[in-house]
GROMACS .gro file of C-alpha atoms in nm:
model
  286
    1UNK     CA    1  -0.292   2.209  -0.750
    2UNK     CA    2  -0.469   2.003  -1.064
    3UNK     CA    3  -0.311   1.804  -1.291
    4UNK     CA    4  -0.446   1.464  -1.510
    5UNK     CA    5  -0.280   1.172  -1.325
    6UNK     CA    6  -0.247   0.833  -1.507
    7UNK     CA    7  -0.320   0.529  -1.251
    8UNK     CA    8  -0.210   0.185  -1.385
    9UNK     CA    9  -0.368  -0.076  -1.142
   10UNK     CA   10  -0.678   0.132  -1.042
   11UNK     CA   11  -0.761  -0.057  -0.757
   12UNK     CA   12  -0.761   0.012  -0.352
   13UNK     CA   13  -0.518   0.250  -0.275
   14UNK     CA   14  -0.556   0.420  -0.622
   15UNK     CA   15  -0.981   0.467  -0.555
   16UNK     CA   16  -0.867   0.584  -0.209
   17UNK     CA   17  -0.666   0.862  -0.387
   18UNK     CA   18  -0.887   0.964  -0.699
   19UNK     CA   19  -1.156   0.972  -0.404
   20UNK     CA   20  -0.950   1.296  -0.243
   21UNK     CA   21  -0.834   1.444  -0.601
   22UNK     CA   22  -1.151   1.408  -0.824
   23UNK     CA   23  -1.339   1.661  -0.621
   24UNK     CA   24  -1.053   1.892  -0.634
   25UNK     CA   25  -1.073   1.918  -0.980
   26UNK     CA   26  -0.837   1.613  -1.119
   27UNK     CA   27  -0.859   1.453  -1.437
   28UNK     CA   28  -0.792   1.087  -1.323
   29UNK     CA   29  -0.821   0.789  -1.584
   30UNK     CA   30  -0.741   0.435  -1.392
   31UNK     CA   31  -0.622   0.121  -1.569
   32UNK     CA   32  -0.808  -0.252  -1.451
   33UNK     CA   33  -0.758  -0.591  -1.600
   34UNK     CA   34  -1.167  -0.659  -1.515
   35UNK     CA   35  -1.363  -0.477  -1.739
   36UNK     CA   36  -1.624  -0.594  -1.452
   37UNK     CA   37  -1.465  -0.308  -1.230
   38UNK     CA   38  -1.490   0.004  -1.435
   39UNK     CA   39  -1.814   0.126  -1.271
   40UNK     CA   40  -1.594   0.105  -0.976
   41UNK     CA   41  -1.341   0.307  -1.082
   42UNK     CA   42  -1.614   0.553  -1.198
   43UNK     CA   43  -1.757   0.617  -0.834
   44UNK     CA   44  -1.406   0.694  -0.703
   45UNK     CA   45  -1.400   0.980  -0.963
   46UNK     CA   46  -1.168   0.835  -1.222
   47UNK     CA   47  -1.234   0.703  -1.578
   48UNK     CA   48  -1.170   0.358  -1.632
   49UNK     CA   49  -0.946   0.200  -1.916
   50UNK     CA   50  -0.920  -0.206  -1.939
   51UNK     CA   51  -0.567  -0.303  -1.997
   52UNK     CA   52  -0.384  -0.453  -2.125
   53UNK     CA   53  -0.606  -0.398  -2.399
   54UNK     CA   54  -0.657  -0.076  -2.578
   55UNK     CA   55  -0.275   0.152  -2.580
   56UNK     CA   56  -0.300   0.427  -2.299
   57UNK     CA   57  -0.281   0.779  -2.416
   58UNK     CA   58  -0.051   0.966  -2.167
   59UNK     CA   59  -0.100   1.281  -2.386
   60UNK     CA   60  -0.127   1.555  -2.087
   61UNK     CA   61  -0.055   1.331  -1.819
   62UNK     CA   62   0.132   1.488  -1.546
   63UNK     CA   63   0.149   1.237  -1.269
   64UNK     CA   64   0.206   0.898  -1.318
   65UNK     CA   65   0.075   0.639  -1.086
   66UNK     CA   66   0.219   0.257  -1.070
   67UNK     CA   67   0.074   0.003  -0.814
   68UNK     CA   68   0.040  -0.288  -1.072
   69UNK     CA   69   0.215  -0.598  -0.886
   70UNK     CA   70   0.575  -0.719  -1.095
   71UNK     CA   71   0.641  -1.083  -1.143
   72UNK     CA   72   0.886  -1.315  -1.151
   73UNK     CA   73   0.955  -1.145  -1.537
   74UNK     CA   74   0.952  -0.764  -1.378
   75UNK     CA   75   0.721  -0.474  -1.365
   76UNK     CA   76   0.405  -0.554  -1.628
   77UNK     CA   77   0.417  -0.149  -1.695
   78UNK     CA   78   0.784  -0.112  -1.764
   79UNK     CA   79   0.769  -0.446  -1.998
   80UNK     CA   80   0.485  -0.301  -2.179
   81UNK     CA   81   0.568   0.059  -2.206
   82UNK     CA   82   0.936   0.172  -2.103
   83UNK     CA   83   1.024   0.293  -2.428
   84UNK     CA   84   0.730   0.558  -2.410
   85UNK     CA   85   0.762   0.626  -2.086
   86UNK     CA   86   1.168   0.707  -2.092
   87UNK     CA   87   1.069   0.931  -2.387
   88UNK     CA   88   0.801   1.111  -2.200
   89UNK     CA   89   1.036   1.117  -1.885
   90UNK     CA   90   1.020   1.523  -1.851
   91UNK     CA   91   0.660   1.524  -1.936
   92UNK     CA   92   0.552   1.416  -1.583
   93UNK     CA   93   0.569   1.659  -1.263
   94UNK     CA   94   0.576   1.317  -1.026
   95UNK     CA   95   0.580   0.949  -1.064
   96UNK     CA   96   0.478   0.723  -0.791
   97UNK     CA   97   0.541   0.343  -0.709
   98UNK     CA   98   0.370   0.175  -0.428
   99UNK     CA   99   0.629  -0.074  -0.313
  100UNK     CA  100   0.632  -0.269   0.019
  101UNK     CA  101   0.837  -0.257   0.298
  102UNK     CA  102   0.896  -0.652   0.218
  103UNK     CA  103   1.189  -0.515   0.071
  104UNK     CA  104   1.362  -0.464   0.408
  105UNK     CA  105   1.312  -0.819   0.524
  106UNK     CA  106   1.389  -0.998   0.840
  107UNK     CA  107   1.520  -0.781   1.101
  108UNK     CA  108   1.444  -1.009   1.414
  109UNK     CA  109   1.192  -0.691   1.502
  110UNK     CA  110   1.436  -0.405   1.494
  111UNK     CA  111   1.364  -0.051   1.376
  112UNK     CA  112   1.412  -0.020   0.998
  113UNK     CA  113   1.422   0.358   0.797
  114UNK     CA  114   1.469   0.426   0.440
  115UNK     CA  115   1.856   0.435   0.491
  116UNK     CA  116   1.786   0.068   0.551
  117UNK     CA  117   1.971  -0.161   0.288
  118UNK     CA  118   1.684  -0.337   0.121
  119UNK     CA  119   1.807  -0.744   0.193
  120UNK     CA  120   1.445  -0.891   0.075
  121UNK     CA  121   1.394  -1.267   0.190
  122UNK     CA  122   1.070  -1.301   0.048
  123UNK     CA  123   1.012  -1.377  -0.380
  124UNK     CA  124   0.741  -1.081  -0.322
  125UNK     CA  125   1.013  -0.841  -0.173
  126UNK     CA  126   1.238  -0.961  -0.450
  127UNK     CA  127   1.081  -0.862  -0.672
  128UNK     CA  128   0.900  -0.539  -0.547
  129UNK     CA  129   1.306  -0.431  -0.483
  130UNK     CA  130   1.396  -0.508  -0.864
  131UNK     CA  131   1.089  -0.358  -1.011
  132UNK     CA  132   1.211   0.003  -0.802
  133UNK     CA  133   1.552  -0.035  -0.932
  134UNK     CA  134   1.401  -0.081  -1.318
  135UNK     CA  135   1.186   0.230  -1.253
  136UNK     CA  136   1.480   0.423  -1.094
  137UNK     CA  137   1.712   0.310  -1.370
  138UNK     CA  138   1.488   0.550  -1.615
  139UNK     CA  139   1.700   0.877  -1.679
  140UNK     CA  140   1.559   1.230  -1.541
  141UNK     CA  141   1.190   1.054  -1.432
  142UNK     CA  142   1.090   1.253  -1.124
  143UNK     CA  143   1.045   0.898  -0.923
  144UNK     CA  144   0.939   0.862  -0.593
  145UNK     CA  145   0.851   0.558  -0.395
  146UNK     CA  146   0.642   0.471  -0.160
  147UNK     CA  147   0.708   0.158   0.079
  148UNK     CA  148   0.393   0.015   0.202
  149UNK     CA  149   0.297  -0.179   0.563
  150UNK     CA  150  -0.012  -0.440   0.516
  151UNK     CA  151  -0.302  -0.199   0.387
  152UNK     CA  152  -0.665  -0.191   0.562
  153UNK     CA  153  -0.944  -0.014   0.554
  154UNK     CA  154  -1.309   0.017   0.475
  155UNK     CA  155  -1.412  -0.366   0.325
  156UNK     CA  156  -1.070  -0.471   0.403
  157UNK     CA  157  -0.939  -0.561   0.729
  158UNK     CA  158  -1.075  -0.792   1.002
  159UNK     CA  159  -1.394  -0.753   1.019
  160UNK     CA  160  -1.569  -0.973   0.814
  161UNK     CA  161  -1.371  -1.267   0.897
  162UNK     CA  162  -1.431  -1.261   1.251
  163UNK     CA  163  -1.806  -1.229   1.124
  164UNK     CA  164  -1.776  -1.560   0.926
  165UNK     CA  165  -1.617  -1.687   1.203
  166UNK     CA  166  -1.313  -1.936   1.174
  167UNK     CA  167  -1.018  -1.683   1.213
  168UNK     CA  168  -0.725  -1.759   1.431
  169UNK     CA  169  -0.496  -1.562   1.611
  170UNK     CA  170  -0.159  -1.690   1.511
  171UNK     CA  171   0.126  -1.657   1.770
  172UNK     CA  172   0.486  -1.660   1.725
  173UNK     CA  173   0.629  -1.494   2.032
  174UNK     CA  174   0.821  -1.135   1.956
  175UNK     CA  175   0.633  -1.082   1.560
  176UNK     CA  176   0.506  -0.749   1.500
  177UNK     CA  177   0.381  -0.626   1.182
  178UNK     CA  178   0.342  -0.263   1.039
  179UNK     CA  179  -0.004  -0.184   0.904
  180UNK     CA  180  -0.153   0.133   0.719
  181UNK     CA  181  -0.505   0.276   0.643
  182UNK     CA  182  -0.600   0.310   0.315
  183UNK     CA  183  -0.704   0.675   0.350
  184UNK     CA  184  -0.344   0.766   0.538
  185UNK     CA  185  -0.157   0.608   0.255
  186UNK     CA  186  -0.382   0.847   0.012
  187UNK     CA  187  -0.311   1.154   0.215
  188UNK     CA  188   0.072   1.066   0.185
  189UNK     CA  189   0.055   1.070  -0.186
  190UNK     CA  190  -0.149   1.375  -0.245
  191UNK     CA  191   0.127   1.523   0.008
  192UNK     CA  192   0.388   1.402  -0.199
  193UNK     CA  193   0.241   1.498  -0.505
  194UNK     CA  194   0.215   1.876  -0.368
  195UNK     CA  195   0.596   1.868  -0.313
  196UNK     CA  196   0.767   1.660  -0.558
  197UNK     CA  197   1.113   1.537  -0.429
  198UNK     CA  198   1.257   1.300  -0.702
  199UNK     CA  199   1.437   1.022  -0.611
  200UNK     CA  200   1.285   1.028  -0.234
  201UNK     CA  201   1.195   0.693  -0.047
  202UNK     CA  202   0.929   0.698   0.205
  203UNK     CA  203   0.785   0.400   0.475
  204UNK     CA  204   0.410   0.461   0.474
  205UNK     CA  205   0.315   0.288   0.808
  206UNK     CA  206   0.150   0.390   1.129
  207UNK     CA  207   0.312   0.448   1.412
  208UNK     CA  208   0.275   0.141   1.630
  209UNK     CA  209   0.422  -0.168   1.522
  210UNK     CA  210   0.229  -0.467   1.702
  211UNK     CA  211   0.184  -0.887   1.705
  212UNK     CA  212  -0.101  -0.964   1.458
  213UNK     CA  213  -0.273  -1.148   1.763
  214UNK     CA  214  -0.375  -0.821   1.894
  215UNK     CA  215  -0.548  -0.628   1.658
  216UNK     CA  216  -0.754  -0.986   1.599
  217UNK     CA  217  -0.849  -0.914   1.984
  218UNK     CA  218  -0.922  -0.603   1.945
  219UNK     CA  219  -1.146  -0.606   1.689
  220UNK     CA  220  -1.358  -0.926   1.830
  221UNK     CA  221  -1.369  -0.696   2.160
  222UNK     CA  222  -1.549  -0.412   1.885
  223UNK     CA  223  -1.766  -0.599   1.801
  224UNK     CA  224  -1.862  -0.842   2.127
  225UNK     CA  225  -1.735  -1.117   1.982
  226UNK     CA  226  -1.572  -1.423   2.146
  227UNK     CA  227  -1.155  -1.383   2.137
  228UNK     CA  228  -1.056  -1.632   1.807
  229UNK     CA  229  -0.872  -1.943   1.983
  230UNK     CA  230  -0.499  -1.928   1.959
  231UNK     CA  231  -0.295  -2.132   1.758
  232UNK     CA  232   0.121  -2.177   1.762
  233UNK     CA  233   0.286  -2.092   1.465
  234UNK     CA  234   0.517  -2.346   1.477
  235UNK     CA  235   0.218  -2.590   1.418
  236UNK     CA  236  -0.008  -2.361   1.268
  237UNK     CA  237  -0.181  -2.463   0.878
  238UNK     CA  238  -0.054  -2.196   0.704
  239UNK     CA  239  -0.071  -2.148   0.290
  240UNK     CA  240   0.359  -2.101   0.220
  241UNK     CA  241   0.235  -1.687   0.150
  242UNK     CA  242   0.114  -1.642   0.517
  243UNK     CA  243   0.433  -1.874   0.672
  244UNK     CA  244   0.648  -1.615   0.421
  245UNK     CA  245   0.524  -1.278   0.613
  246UNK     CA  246   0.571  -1.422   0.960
  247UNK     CA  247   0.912  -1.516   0.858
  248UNK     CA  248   1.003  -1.159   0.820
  249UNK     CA  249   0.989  -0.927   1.180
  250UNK     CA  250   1.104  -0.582   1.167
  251UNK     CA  251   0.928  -0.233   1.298
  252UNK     CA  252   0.908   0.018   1.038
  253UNK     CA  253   0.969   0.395   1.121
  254UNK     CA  254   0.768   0.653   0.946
  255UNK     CA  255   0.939   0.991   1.053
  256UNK     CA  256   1.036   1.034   0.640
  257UNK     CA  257   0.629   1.137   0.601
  258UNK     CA  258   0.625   1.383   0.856
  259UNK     CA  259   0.910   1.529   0.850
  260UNK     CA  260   0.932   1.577   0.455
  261UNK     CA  261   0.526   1.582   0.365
  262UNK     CA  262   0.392   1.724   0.640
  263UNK     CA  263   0.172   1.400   0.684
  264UNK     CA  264  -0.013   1.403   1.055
  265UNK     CA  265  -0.193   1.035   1.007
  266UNK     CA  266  -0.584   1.057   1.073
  267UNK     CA  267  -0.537   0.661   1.215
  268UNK     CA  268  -0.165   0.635   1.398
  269UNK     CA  269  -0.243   0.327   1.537
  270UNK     CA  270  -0.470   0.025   1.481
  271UNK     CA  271  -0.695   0.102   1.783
  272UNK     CA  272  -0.788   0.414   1.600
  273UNK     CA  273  -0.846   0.288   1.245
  274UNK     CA  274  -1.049  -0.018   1.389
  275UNK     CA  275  -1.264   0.150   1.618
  276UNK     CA  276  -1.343   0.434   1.267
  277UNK     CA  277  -1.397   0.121   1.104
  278UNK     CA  278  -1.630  -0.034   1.373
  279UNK     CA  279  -1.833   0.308   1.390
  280UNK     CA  280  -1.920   0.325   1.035
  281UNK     CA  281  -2.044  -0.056   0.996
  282UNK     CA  282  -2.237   0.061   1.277
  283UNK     CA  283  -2.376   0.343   1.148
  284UNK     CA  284  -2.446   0.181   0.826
  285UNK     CA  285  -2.595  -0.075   1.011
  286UNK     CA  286  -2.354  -0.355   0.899
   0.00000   0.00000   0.00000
């Protein structure tokens, strides 16, 4: 399967994916606000366009990409261009929004699923819910979307901080958090992508929901590193964004992506992804 997918907000996620369709034989153009990241966008296979800035030509597109963030006013993409996009509706074999699962909220660390009501707490998950309602709202778009645990992977994740030294391992007593690598949430879109199924909702998280204290550890024990001290919550200095995630505590369930896509993740738990991610600054000498 080939096709020319459209990517608006060409950034993370959307390299990881050109990276797996370009040498498959995609045409992939990707949309940044930087004009200082287009050569980036080039070396994950896709051609860059600045916008807002020059109109996008979605002549031939047939899959649509959306991870641009909304705002308090809604989804930039819709506000911009939901008048061409409605039209062009049965143009596109699959449209994708990357979402969050902020839109579940707090569940005081139950098990959520995509039968879940979506009772956000958070402006973020606000938000995220009303800009997947605008995109549903469009009649006979082949929509799916894609709920998203915190994202890392190569250049992103813990790392570097513990390297710079002056990270803290936060603890509030029964918080887990869901997490993802990069290249799993790629693998679940291409999958998607090979068997459209419009209107379908899927968690893309690993499968081990843990406290955020203990993929800190683990990743100081990686790389010999002293364990970062410990700090309560309660009395922790925390920016009102970081207090807002800990507010929320749920465990997200993934079955959806197996089931459905036929996903097996390469990194099902943080152990897994970390120590990939510890081997390759190794072997790069980093």
């Amino acid at each position: 399967m080939t096709g020319t997918l459209f990517s608006f907000g060409h950034g993370y996620t959307a390299r990881a994916l050109s990276r797996r369709l370009a040498p498959k034989g995609w045409r992939i153009v990707g949309t940044t606000r930087d004009a200082a990241e287009k050569d980036a966008i080039r070396a994950a296979g896709a051609e860059p366009l600045v916008w807002p800035g020059k109109a996008p030509d979605l002549d031939g597109v047939t899959h649509l990409l959306i991870s641009t963030a909304p705002t308090a006013k809604g989804d930039p993409v819709l506000a911009a261009l939901r008048d061409e996009i409605a039209a062009r509706a049965g143009q596109f074999d699959w449209v994708g929004y990357l979402s969050t699962t902020a839109v579940y909220g707090d569940h005081q660390g139950d098990w959520v699923d995509e039968t879940t009501p979506a009772t956000p707490t958070a402006e973020r998950g606000r938000w995220r819910l009303r800009a997947e309602q605008d995109w549903a709202a469009i009649p006979g778009l082949p929509l799916h979307i894609f709920r998203l645990a915190g994202i890392y992977g190569p250049g992103r994740g813990p790392f570097s901080k513990l390297k710079k030294g002056g990270l803290r391992r936060i603890i509030k007593p029964g918080q887990v958090f869901s997490r993802i690598h990069v290249d799993d949430i790629a693998q679940v879109l291409e999958a998607s992508m090979r068997r459209p199924d419009p209107g379908a909702i899927y968690n893309v998280c690993d499968d081990e929901p843990v406290p955020p204290q203990d993929v800190i550890g683990y990743a100081a024990q990686l790389q010999g590193l002293p364990l970062p001290p410990a700090v309560d919550f309660d009395t922790a200095d925390l920016t009102p964004m970081a207090r807002s995630f800990y507010n929320e505590n749920k465990r997200v369930r993934n079955d959806r992506i197996k089931t459905d896509l036929g996903v097996t993740l390469k990194y099902p738990n943080y152990r897994v992804g970390l120590e990939a991610l510890h081997a390759d600054q190794t072997l790069n000498g980093d």
